[in-house]
């Protein structure tokens, strides 16, 4: 989004100023444009942002999961927009949570890994801060996970925080100025408080940010980013859901490989996974490695998601009862993806392949978006903050690097980005086999180019139209030399823009 666009006054949802068309963007319409124009109300909406943990873009029924039952998440997809080309600016918990809240890349906001940057996360400039300043009653509930500190961050009138990764059963919650143990299942407890907050008497709109622990395993993460392997309890569904899918089997994608020998075109990854299989790593990490991702893991994840879906259903029912459902914008997303054995990977959800970087992104708000919309533009987690701000008619600060999705939600044909950046800064904890796997990747509609920062001779290039499972690395293919050169050049520009060293286009 251009600086000129940000400087113009925001208008009501019926309009939306358009900045000058950037030279590298072309007009592209959204698939699934609603057949009739939605009612475009001037009322400022309530806003509910729901962030799940580690949920893949295809890990609910409407997105193609073969057996999990998610009727309420599916309702968002049926009654609103499901973005089919949404991505994480960084596929890692702490930095992407900061990106969602700030609208900035990690190279800009500074939360680059899962090391506990408690003080830094208190100083982020987040969209809830701006909404609070402009009359919204704001709440945060759940997993902050930018450090283990559960105390309130700026911008929230109401705060219920989990320390670190949180605990699924009988969690500790920081609320009312103290940390205490609360009996029950964490998803249910957070939902109880979310519903209570939504129903309070107030003179203006509210903004609720609900950050679930699910679908993350129970494990304690230390301040240095390492994991206490002795603390692992695995995936913990609500007791009422445990065993629901015990007999089910997940059909694996064609890029699932049993060992590193199947990664001939990915030498950097093959070397990392060979180290993961070493006696040293196996002895240190034992059973939590889960190479290939077991059926048990996939089943328990699906069972954990059931409580999240029920949570959404309860919240929708409460908003309906209050008479505000259709004047509430609901955004549903995740902080990163996960691997089910694709490319030999499991818990390494920070790597630049599709299963990790694709984002489930759903938006329901009838005054703005018609039912069943399927926008196909390339969108990023940094776009959530400016989208919410524009919908709420709150000014978008010049520090925000993302673009508002409001024009896409309206179904407008609008100039849009033709490529996007995904970045990752490696560190030794908690996965030492990935200590040198920093990368910057550029994704277009049809191609992906991965630059391994510490292995510049091991780059990867994929034609995603011909090879959607990223099986054939074309980086040394003479016929792909021109596209490689163009993507490498464009990647350099995007990296400079993310660091504010080049004007945003």
Short mmCIF file of C-alpha atoms in Angstrom, two decimals:
data_model
loop_
_atom_site.label_atom_id
_atom_site.label_comp_id
_atom_site.label_asym_id
_atom_site.label_seq_id
_atom_site.Cartn_x
_atom_site.Cartn_y
_atom_site.Cartn_z
CA UNK A 1 0.00 0.00 0.00
CA UNK A 2 1.49 3.32 -0.99
CA UNK A 3 2.34 6.04 1.52
CA UNK A 4 -0.02 8.35 -0.37
CA UNK A 5 -2.88 5.94 0.20
CA UNK A 6 -2.16 5.83 3.94
CA UNK A 7 -2.16 9.60 4.17
CA UNK A 8 -5.63 9.96 2.68
CA UNK A 9 -8.57 9.93 5.09
CA UNK A 10 -10.26 6.57 5.40
CA UNK A 11 -13.79 6.54 4.15
CA UNK A 12 -16.75 4.45 5.12
CA UNK A 13 -16.95 0.86 3.98
CA UNK A 14 -18.98 1.90 0.94
CA UNK A 15 -16.01 3.52 -0.75
CA UNK A 16 -12.34 3.11 -0.07
CA UNK A 17 -9.77 5.44 -1.62
CA UNK A 18 -7.39 3.88 -4.11
CA UNK A 19 -3.80 4.99 -4.33
CA UNK A 20 -1.87 5.27 -7.58
CA UNK A 21 -1.37 1.91 -9.27
CA UNK A 22 2.07 0.53 -8.47
CA UNK A 23 4.07 -0.45 -11.52
CA UNK A 24 4.53 -4.11 -10.56
CA UNK A 25 0.88 -4.87 -9.78
CA UNK A 26 -1.84 -5.75 -12.20
CA UNK A 27 -5.58 -5.74 -11.75
CA UNK A 28 -6.92 -9.16 -10.78
CA UNK A 29 -10.45 -9.91 -9.76
CA UNK A 30 -11.50 -12.22 -6.93
CA UNK A 31 -12.97 -15.59 -7.69
CA UNK A 32 -16.28 -16.27 -6.01
CA UNK A 33 -17.43 -12.64 -6.24
CA UNK A 34 -20.86 -12.54 -4.56
CA UNK A 35 -23.75 -12.58 -7.04
CA UNK A 36 -25.43 -9.63 -5.36
CA UNK A 37 -23.90 -6.59 -3.67
CA UNK A 38 -23.86 -6.91 0.12
CA UNK A 39 -25.50 -4.28 2.29
CA UNK A 40 -22.74 -1.76 3.00
CA UNK A 41 -23.44 -0.33 6.44
CA UNK A 42 -21.75 2.76 7.80
CA UNK A 43 -21.84 1.36 11.35
CA UNK A 44 -18.43 0.61 12.81
CA UNK A 45 -18.31 -3.16 13.31
CA UNK A 46 -17.38 -5.12 16.34
CA UNK A 47 -14.28 -7.14 15.46
CA UNK A 48 -13.38 -10.67 16.56
CA UNK A 49 -9.97 -12.00 15.50
CA UNK A 50 -9.38 -15.69 16.22
CA UNK A 51 -5.83 -17.03 15.93
CA UNK A 52 -5.27 -20.77 16.12
CA UNK A 53 -1.86 -22.34 16.71
CA UNK A 54 -0.14 -24.48 14.05
CA UNK A 55 -3.35 -25.04 12.06
CA UNK A 56 -2.67 -25.96 8.42
CA UNK A 57 -4.52 -24.16 5.66
CA UNK A 58 -6.26 -27.45 4.72
CA UNK A 59 -6.92 -28.77 8.22
CA UNK A 60 -10.66 -28.19 8.47
CA UNK A 61 -13.53 -29.73 6.56
CA UNK A 62 -14.30 -26.89 4.13
CA UNK A 63 -10.63 -26.77 3.14
CA UNK A 64 -10.43 -30.50 2.43
CA UNK A 65 -9.56 -32.37 5.62
CA UNK A 66 -10.98 -35.86 5.05
CA UNK A 67 -12.61 -36.50 8.41
CA UNK A 68 -12.48 -33.65 10.94
CA UNK A 69 -15.91 -32.13 11.66
CA UNK A 70 -15.81 -28.33 11.72
CA UNK A 71 -19.33 -27.05 10.96
CA UNK A 72 -18.79 -23.62 12.52
CA UNK A 73 -15.47 -22.90 10.79
CA UNK A 74 -17.14 -24.13 7.60
CA UNK A 75 -19.96 -21.68 8.25
CA UNK A 76 -17.48 -18.80 8.10
CA UNK A 77 -16.31 -20.11 4.73
CA UNK A 78 -19.88 -20.50 3.46
CA UNK A 79 -21.17 -17.13 4.71
CA UNK A 80 -18.03 -15.07 4.10
CA UNK A 81 -14.70 -15.14 2.31
CA UNK A 82 -12.12 -17.92 2.31
CA UNK A 83 -8.84 -16.66 0.84
CA UNK A 84 -7.37 -19.40 -1.32
CA UNK A 85 -3.90 -17.88 -1.67
CA UNK A 86 -3.16 -16.66 1.84
CA UNK A 87 0.34 -16.97 3.33
CA UNK A 88 2.30 -16.33 6.50
CA UNK A 89 4.92 -13.58 6.37
CA UNK A 90 6.93 -15.94 8.56
CA UNK A 91 5.76 -19.47 9.41
CA UNK A 92 6.77 -19.40 13.07
CA UNK A 93 4.73 -18.71 16.20
CA UNK A 94 6.22 -15.65 17.92
CA UNK A 95 7.29 -13.62 14.87
CA UNK A 96 4.07 -14.23 12.95
CA UNK A 97 1.93 -13.36 15.96
CA UNK A 98 3.81 -10.06 16.04
CA UNK A 99 3.25 -9.68 12.28
CA UNK A 100 -0.51 -10.24 12.65
CA UNK A 101 -0.74 -7.65 15.42
CA UNK A 102 1.53 -5.01 13.86
CA UNK A 103 1.10 -5.51 10.11
CA UNK A 104 4.89 -5.66 9.83
CA UNK A 105 7.52 -8.17 8.74
CA UNK A 106 9.83 -9.65 11.40
CA UNK A 107 12.73 -7.68 9.93
CA UNK A 108 10.74 -4.56 10.86
CA UNK A 109 9.14 -5.42 14.23
CA UNK A 110 12.15 -7.35 15.54
CA UNK A 111 10.49 -10.49 16.94
CA UNK A 112 12.41 -12.87 14.70
CA UNK A 113 12.24 -16.19 16.59
CA UNK A 114 10.71 -17.89 19.64
CA UNK A 115 13.28 -16.57 22.11
CA UNK A 116 11.51 -14.74 24.95
CA UNK A 117 11.56 -11.09 23.96
CA UNK A 118 9.20 -10.03 26.72
CA UNK A 119 10.22 -6.37 26.84
CA UNK A 120 10.23 -6.00 23.07
CA UNK A 121 6.72 -7.43 22.83
CA UNK A 122 5.51 -4.83 25.34
CA UNK A 123 6.74 -2.12 22.93
CA UNK A 124 5.13 -3.31 19.69
CA UNK A 125 2.80 -0.87 17.95
CA UNK A 126 -0.28 -3.04 17.42
CA UNK A 127 -3.62 -2.52 15.72
CA UNK A 128 -5.52 -3.05 19.04
CA UNK A 129 -3.69 0.01 20.41
CA UNK A 130 -4.98 2.14 17.55
CA UNK A 131 -8.51 0.75 17.92
CA UNK A 132 -8.53 1.47 21.63
CA UNK A 133 -7.45 5.05 20.97
CA UNK A 134 -10.39 5.42 18.58
CA UNK A 135 -13.12 4.25 20.91
CA UNK A 136 -13.04 0.45 20.78
CA UNK A 137 -13.34 -1.64 23.95
CA UNK A 138 -10.47 -4.10 23.45
CA UNK A 139 -9.73 -7.55 24.86
CA UNK A 140 -6.99 -10.15 24.54
CA UNK A 141 -7.56 -13.73 25.61
CA UNK A 142 -5.17 -16.65 25.30
CA UNK A 143 -1.71 -17.30 23.99
CA UNK A 144 0.47 -14.23 23.47
CA UNK A 145 3.64 -16.31 23.04
CA UNK A 146 6.14 -13.56 22.45
CA UNK A 147 8.00 -14.52 25.58
CA UNK A 148 6.72 -16.47 28.57
CA UNK A 149 5.51 -13.35 30.38
CA UNK A 150 1.69 -13.52 30.68
CA UNK A 151 1.16 -9.98 31.97
CA UNK A 152 -0.95 -7.43 30.03
CA UNK A 153 0.43 -5.68 26.95
CA UNK A 154 -0.56 -2.15 25.92
CA UNK A 155 -3.75 -1.64 23.96
CA UNK A 156 -6.13 -3.92 25.83
CA UNK A 157 -8.85 -2.98 28.30
CA UNK A 158 -9.35 -6.62 29.27
CA UNK A 159 -6.59 -9.22 29.43
CA UNK A 160 -6.49 -12.97 30.08
CA UNK A 161 -3.08 -14.40 29.21
CA UNK A 162 -1.42 -17.81 29.19
CA UNK A 163 2.21 -18.04 30.27
CA UNK A 164 4.38 -19.25 27.40
CA UNK A 165 2.83 -22.14 25.48
CA UNK A 166 0.08 -22.56 28.04
CA UNK A 167 -1.43 -25.80 29.28
CA UNK A 168 -4.45 -27.58 27.79
CA UNK A 169 -6.00 -28.92 31.00
CA UNK A 170 -6.34 -26.85 34.18
CA UNK A 171 -4.23 -24.01 32.78
CA UNK A 172 -2.68 -21.07 34.54
CA UNK A 173 -4.35 -17.82 33.51
CA UNK A 174 -3.16 -14.30 34.21
CA UNK A 175 -6.34 -12.32 34.87
CA UNK A 176 -7.48 -9.70 37.34
CA UNK A 177 -3.85 -8.85 38.04
CA UNK A 178 -2.76 -12.32 39.12
CA UNK A 179 -1.68 -15.70 37.78
CA UNK A 180 -3.79 -18.60 39.02
CA UNK A 181 -4.77 -22.14 38.07
CA UNK A 182 -8.28 -22.52 36.65
CA UNK A 183 -9.98 -25.90 36.47
CA UNK A 184 -11.17 -26.93 33.03
CA UNK A 185 -10.10 -27.23 29.39
CA UNK A 186 -8.26 -24.18 28.11
CA UNK A 187 -10.30 -23.66 24.93
CA UNK A 188 -13.55 -23.72 26.91
CA UNK A 189 -12.22 -21.38 29.60
CA UNK A 190 -11.06 -18.79 27.09
CA UNK A 191 -14.38 -19.04 25.26
CA UNK A 192 -16.35 -18.48 28.47
CA UNK A 193 -14.47 -15.25 29.02
CA UNK A 194 -14.76 -14.19 25.38
CA UNK A 195 -18.53 -14.58 25.46
CA UNK A 196 -18.75 -12.69 28.74
CA UNK A 197 -16.71 -9.82 27.27
CA UNK A 198 -18.78 -9.67 24.07
CA UNK A 199 -22.01 -9.32 26.03
CA UNK A 200 -20.97 -6.47 28.29
CA UNK A 201 -22.88 -3.21 28.24
CA UNK A 202 -20.86 -0.52 26.46
CA UNK A 203 -21.41 2.64 24.53
CA UNK A 204 -19.42 1.68 21.45
CA UNK A 205 -17.99 -1.27 19.51
CA UNK A 206 -15.65 -3.93 20.87
CA UNK A 207 -12.58 -5.67 19.50
CA UNK A 208 -11.87 -9.20 20.76
CA UNK A 209 -8.59 -11.02 20.02
CA UNK A 210 -8.90 -14.72 20.90
CA UNK A 211 -5.60 -16.62 20.60
CA UNK A 212 -6.15 -20.33 21.14
CA UNK A 213 -3.55 -22.76 22.42
CA UNK A 214 -4.93 -25.41 20.06
CA UNK A 215 -3.71 -27.16 18.03
CA UNK A 216 -0.35 -27.11 19.76
CA UNK A 217 1.02 -29.90 21.98
CA UNK A 218 1.57 -29.45 25.70
CA UNK A 219 5.25 -28.62 26.15
CA UNK A 220 7.22 -26.07 28.15
CA UNK A 221 9.36 -23.65 26.20
CA UNK A 222 12.25 -21.99 28.00
CA UNK A 223 13.17 -18.32 27.63
CA UNK A 224 16.02 -19.19 25.28
CA UNK A 225 13.58 -20.82 22.87
CA UNK A 226 14.57 -24.39 23.72
CA UNK A 227 12.00 -27.00 24.70
CA UNK A 228 11.95 -28.96 27.93
CA UNK A 229 11.54 -32.40 26.36
CA UNK A 230 10.62 -33.87 29.73
CA UNK A 231 7.54 -31.66 29.88
CA UNK A 232 5.91 -32.97 26.70
CA UNK A 233 2.42 -34.40 27.06
CA UNK A 234 1.76 -34.41 23.33
CA UNK A 235 -1.52 -33.21 21.88
CA UNK A 236 -4.25 -32.98 24.51
CA UNK A 237 -7.84 -32.85 23.20
CA UNK A 238 -10.74 -32.01 25.46
CA UNK A 239 -11.70 -35.16 27.39
CA UNK A 240 -15.06 -35.28 25.58
CA UNK A 241 -13.29 -35.45 22.22
CA UNK A 242 -10.39 -37.80 22.94
CA UNK A 243 -10.56 -40.89 20.76
CA UNK A 244 -13.22 -39.50 18.39
CA UNK A 245 -11.04 -40.26 15.35
CA UNK A 246 -9.13 -43.26 16.64
CA UNK A 247 -10.00 -45.40 13.62
CA UNK A 248 -9.42 -42.75 10.97
CA UNK A 249 -6.47 -42.52 8.58
CA UNK A 250 -5.24 -39.38 6.86
CA UNK A 251 -4.43 -39.73 3.16
CA UNK A 252 -0.94 -38.31 2.70
CA UNK A 253 0.02 -35.89 -0.05
CA UNK A 254 2.19 -37.13 -2.96
CA UNK A 255 5.23 -35.24 -1.63
CA UNK A 256 5.38 -37.33 1.54
CA UNK A 257 8.77 -39.05 1.71
CA UNK A 258 9.89 -41.59 4.33
CA UNK A 259 13.51 -40.45 4.69
CA UNK A 260 16.03 -37.83 3.46
CA UNK A 261 17.11 -40.05 0.56
CA UNK A 262 13.92 -38.94 -1.23
CA UNK A 263 15.05 -35.31 -1.25
CA UNK A 264 17.54 -35.31 -4.10
CA UNK A 265 16.50 -31.84 -5.25
CA UNK A 266 16.65 -30.33 -1.76
CA UNK A 267 20.26 -30.70 -0.61
CA UNK A 268 20.02 -28.14 2.20
CA UNK A 269 16.98 -29.87 3.67
CA UNK A 270 18.42 -33.33 3.12
CA UNK A 271 21.53 -32.41 5.11
CA UNK A 272 19.43 -30.96 7.94
CA UNK A 273 17.25 -34.05 8.19
CA UNK A 274 20.28 -36.33 8.12
CA UNK A 275 21.46 -34.49 11.23
CA UNK A 276 17.99 -34.86 12.76
CA UNK A 277 18.33 -38.62 12.34
CA UNK A 278 21.73 -38.71 14.05
CA UNK A 279 22.30 -40.49 17.34
CA UNK A 280 23.02 -37.16 19.05
CA UNK A 281 19.68 -35.58 18.14
CA UNK A 282 17.71 -38.77 18.70
CA UNK A 283 19.17 -39.11 22.19
CA UNK A 284 18.46 -35.47 23.09
CA UNK A 285 14.93 -35.20 21.68
CA UNK A 286 13.60 -38.75 21.71
CA UNK A 287 9.90 -39.22 21.13
CA UNK A 288 8.96 -35.61 20.40
CA UNK A 289 10.64 -35.79 16.97
CA UNK A 290 7.72 -37.76 15.50
CA UNK A 291 9.41 -38.15 12.08
CA UNK A 292 6.87 -38.21 9.27
CA UNK A 293 4.08 -37.19 11.69
CA UNK A 294 2.24 -40.24 13.01
CA UNK A 295 -1.43 -40.98 12.46
CA UNK A 296 -1.86 -40.57 16.21
CA UNK A 297 -0.56 -37.00 16.01
CA UNK A 298 -2.89 -36.13 13.12
CA UNK A 299 -5.86 -37.66 14.96
CA UNK A 300 -5.14 -35.85 18.23
CA UNK A 301 -4.74 -32.55 16.37
CA UNK A 302 -8.14 -33.07 14.73
CA UNK A 303 -9.65 -33.85 18.13
CA UNK A 304 -8.14 -30.67 19.62
CA UNK A 305 -9.67 -28.68 16.77
CA UNK A 306 -13.15 -29.87 17.72
CA UNK A 307 -13.09 -27.67 20.83
CA UNK A 308 -11.97 -24.69 18.73
CA UNK A 309 -14.89 -25.26 16.36
CA UNK A 310 -17.30 -25.56 19.28
CA UNK A 311 -15.81 -22.36 20.70
CA UNK A 312 -16.56 -20.54 17.46
CA UNK A 313 -20.08 -21.94 17.43
CA UNK A 314 -20.70 -20.76 20.99
CA UNK A 315 -19.36 -17.30 20.20
CA UNK A 316 -21.49 -17.02 17.05
CA UNK A 317 -24.57 -18.10 19.02
CA UNK A 318 -23.84 -15.46 21.68
CA UNK A 319 -23.45 -12.73 19.04
CA UNK A 320 -26.70 -13.84 17.40
CA UNK A 321 -28.50 -13.69 20.75
CA UNK A 322 -27.11 -10.19 21.32
CA UNK A 323 -28.34 -9.17 17.86
CA UNK A 324 -24.88 -8.14 16.66
CA UNK A 325 -23.65 -11.12 14.62
CA UNK A 326 -24.04 -9.44 11.24
CA UNK A 327 -22.46 -6.21 12.48
CA UNK A 328 -19.41 -8.10 13.76
CA UNK A 329 -16.40 -8.81 11.56
CA UNK A 330 -15.01 -12.28 12.35
CA UNK A 331 -11.49 -13.09 11.17
CA UNK A 332 -10.21 -16.66 11.59
CA UNK A 333 -6.56 -17.53 10.95
CA UNK A 334 -3.46 -19.35 12.24
CA UNK A 335 0.13 -18.45 13.12
CA UNK A 336 1.79 -21.08 10.90
CA UNK A 337 1.19 -24.41 9.22
CA UNK A 338 2.47 -27.91 9.88
CA UNK A 339 3.89 -30.90 8.03
CA UNK A 340 2.28 -34.32 7.83
CA UNK A 341 5.39 -36.02 6.44
CA UNK A 342 5.68 -33.85 3.33
CA UNK A 343 9.34 -33.55 2.30
CA UNK A 344 10.19 -35.81 5.26
CA UNK A 345 9.11 -33.11 7.73
CA UNK A 346 6.95 -33.07 10.82
CA UNK A 347 7.38 -30.49 13.59
CA UNK A 348 9.65 -28.25 11.46
CA UNK A 349 6.75 -25.94 10.65
CA UNK A 350 9.03 -22.96 9.98
CA UNK A 351 10.34 -24.10 6.58
CA UNK A 352 9.29 -22.47 3.27
CA UNK A 353 7.20 -25.24 1.71
CA UNK A 354 3.49 -24.88 1.01
CA UNK A 355 2.25 -26.95 3.96
CA UNK A 356 3.95 -24.52 6.33
CA UNK A 357 3.58 -21.12 4.69
CA UNK A 358 -0.05 -21.31 3.52
CA UNK A 359 -2.52 -19.65 5.85
CA UNK A 360 -6.16 -20.48 6.62
CA UNK A 361 -7.79 -17.05 6.40
CA UNK A 362 -11.56 -16.65 6.67
CA UNK A 363 -13.55 -13.43 7.05
CA UNK A 364 -17.27 -13.15 7.76
CA UNK A 365 -18.87 -9.69 7.72
CA UNK A 366 -22.08 -9.49 5.64
CA UNK A 367 -22.09 -5.67 5.21
CA UNK A 368 -18.79 -5.99 3.35
CA UNK A 369 -18.41 -9.48 1.88
CA UNK A 370 -20.97 -11.74 0.22
CA UNK A 371 -21.43 -15.40 1.05
CA UNK A 372 -19.07 -17.89 -0.52
CA UNK A 373 -16.44 -15.43 -1.75
CA UNK A 374 -13.12 -17.03 -2.70
CA UNK A 375 -10.58 -14.24 -3.29
CA UNK A 376 -7.59 -15.61 -5.19
CA UNK A 377 -5.12 -12.73 -4.77
CA UNK A 378 -1.83 -13.28 -2.94
CA UNK A 379 -2.38 -12.10 0.63
CA UNK A 380 -0.24 -12.19 3.77
CA UNK A 381 -0.59 -12.24 7.54
CA UNK A 382 0.68 -8.63 7.59
CA UNK A 383 -2.54 -7.68 5.76
CA UNK A 384 -4.80 -8.55 8.70
CA UNK A 385 -3.98 -5.45 10.76
CA UNK A 386 -4.71 -2.86 8.03
CA UNK A 387 -7.85 -4.79 7.01
CA UNK A 388 -9.31 -4.60 10.50
CA UNK A 389 -8.31 -0.96 10.86
CA UNK A 390 -9.93 0.10 7.60
CA UNK A 391 -13.12 -1.84 8.33
CA UNK A 392 -13.23 -0.15 11.76
CA UNK A 393 -12.54 3.26 10.19
CA UNK A 394 -9.38 3.66 12.27
CA UNK A 395 -6.38 5.36 10.56
CA UNK A 396 -3.68 3.03 9.28
CA UNK A 397 -0.30 4.28 10.49
CA UNK A 398 2.66 4.63 8.11
CA UNK A 399 4.49 1.89 10.05
CA UNK A 400 2.05 -0.75 8.74
CA UNK A 401 3.58 -2.70 5.84
CA UNK A 402 0.59 -4.83 4.89
CA UNK A 403 -2.30 -3.91 2.61
CA UNK A 404 -5.96 -3.70 3.56
CA UNK A 405 -8.00 -6.58 2.12
CA UNK A 406 -11.20 -4.53 2.18
CA UNK A 407 -11.25 -4.03 -1.63
CA UNK A 408 -10.84 -7.78 -2.14
CA UNK A 409 -13.57 -8.54 0.37
CA UNK A 410 -15.88 -6.21 -1.56
CA UNK A 411 -15.04 -8.11 -4.73
CA UNK A 412 -13.46 -5.10 -6.40
CA UNK A 413 -11.09 -5.51 -9.31
CA UNK A 414 -8.12 -3.66 -7.87
CA UNK A 415 -4.37 -3.44 -8.46
CA UNK A 416 -2.70 -6.02 -6.26
CA UNK A 417 0.67 -7.55 -5.48
CA UNK A 418 1.96 -10.14 -7.92
CA UNK A 419 4.53 -11.60 -5.53
CA UNK A 420 5.10 -11.85 -1.80
CA UNK A 421 7.95 -12.37 0.65
CA UNK A 422 8.28 -15.08 3.29
CA UNK A 423 11.25 -14.76 5.63
CA UNK A 424 12.80 -16.82 8.42
CA UNK A 425 15.73 -16.25 10.77
CA UNK A 426 17.13 -19.50 12.10
CA UNK A 427 18.50 -20.02 15.60
CA UNK A 428 19.92 -22.97 17.52
CA UNK A 429 16.88 -23.63 19.72
CA UNK A 430 14.66 -25.57 19.77
CA UNK A 431 15.74 -27.47 16.62
CA UNK A 432 19.52 -27.50 16.28
CA UNK A 433 19.31 -29.38 12.98
CA UNK A 434 17.82 -26.18 11.49
CA UNK A 435 20.42 -23.81 12.96
CA UNK A 436 21.70 -22.71 9.54
CA UNK A 437 18.43 -22.76 7.59
CA UNK A 438 17.72 -19.01 7.36
CA UNK A 439 15.89 -18.19 4.16
CA UNK A 440 14.08 -15.58 2.15
CA UNK A 441 11.50 -16.89 -0.30
CA UNK A 442 9.42 -15.23 -2.99
CA UNK A 443 6.06 -16.70 -3.95
CA UNK A 444 4.11 -15.73 -7.08
CA UNK A 445 0.95 -17.36 -8.37
CA UNK A 446 2.97 -19.91 -10.34
CA UNK A 447 6.49 -20.00 -8.92
CA UNK A 448 8.52 -20.09 -5.73
CA UNK A 449 12.19 -19.26 -5.33
CA UNK A 450 13.93 -20.10 -2.04
CA UNK A 451 17.21 -18.45 -1.10
CA UNK A 452 18.97 -20.28 1.73
CA UNK A 453 20.95 -17.41 3.24
CA UNK A 454 23.80 -19.57 4.57
CA UNK A 455 23.79 -21.94 1.59
CA UNK A 456 23.60 -19.68 -1.48
CA UNK A 457 24.66 -22.54 -3.74
CA UNK A 458 21.65 -24.66 -2.69
CA UNK A 459 18.74 -22.47 -3.81
CA UNK A 460 15.43 -23.98 -4.88
CA UNK A 461 13.01 -23.01 -7.65
CA UNK A 462 9.59 -24.56 -8.27
CA UNK A 463 7.01 -24.21 -11.00
CA UNK A 464 3.92 -24.55 -8.79
CA UNK A 465 1.51 -24.73 -11.70
CA UNK A 466 3.21 -27.82 -13.15
CA UNK A 467 4.55 -29.11 -9.82
CA UNK A 468 2.23 -28.08 -6.93
CA UNK A 469 3.91 -30.51 -4.53
CA UNK A 470 7.38 -29.01 -4.99
CA UNK A 471 8.98 -32.23 -6.11
CA UNK A 472 11.28 -30.96 -8.88
CA UNK A 473 13.83 -28.26 -8.14
CA UNK A 474 14.41 -26.27 -11.36
CA UNK A 475 17.15 -24.02 -10.06
CA UNK A 476 19.76 -25.55 -12.40
CA UNK A 477 17.40 -26.06 -15.34
CA UNK A 478 18.65 -23.93 -18.28
CA UNK A 479 15.07 -23.45 -19.45
CA UNK A 480 14.25 -21.79 -16.12
CA UNK A 481 17.24 -19.44 -16.02
CA UNK A 482 15.22 -16.36 -16.99
CA UNK A 483 12.49 -16.89 -14.39
CA UNK A 484 15.15 -17.63 -11.77
CA UNK A 485 16.95 -14.36 -12.53
CA UNK A 486 13.72 -12.35 -12.39
CA UNK A 487 12.58 -13.93 -9.12
CA UNK A 488 15.99 -13.42 -7.54
CA UNK A 489 15.89 -9.75 -8.51
CA UNK A 490 12.32 -9.32 -7.25
CA UNK A 491 13.18 -11.11 -4.02
CA UNK A 492 15.96 -8.61 -3.39
CA UNK A 493 13.54 -5.74 -3.83
CA UNK A 494 11.00 -7.29 -1.43
CA UNK A 495 13.68 -7.89 1.21
CA UNK A 496 14.78 -4.24 1.03
CA UNK A 497 11.16 -3.11 1.31
CA UNK A 498 10.61 -5.31 4.37
CA UNK A 499 13.57 -3.65 6.05
CA UNK A 500 12.33 -0.17 5.04
CA UNK A 501 15.46 0.32 2.92
CA UNK A 502 13.45 0.78 -0.27
CA UNK A 503 10.20 2.56 -1.02
CA UNK A 504 7.21 0.23 -0.91
CA UNK A 505 5.67 -0.39 -4.31
#
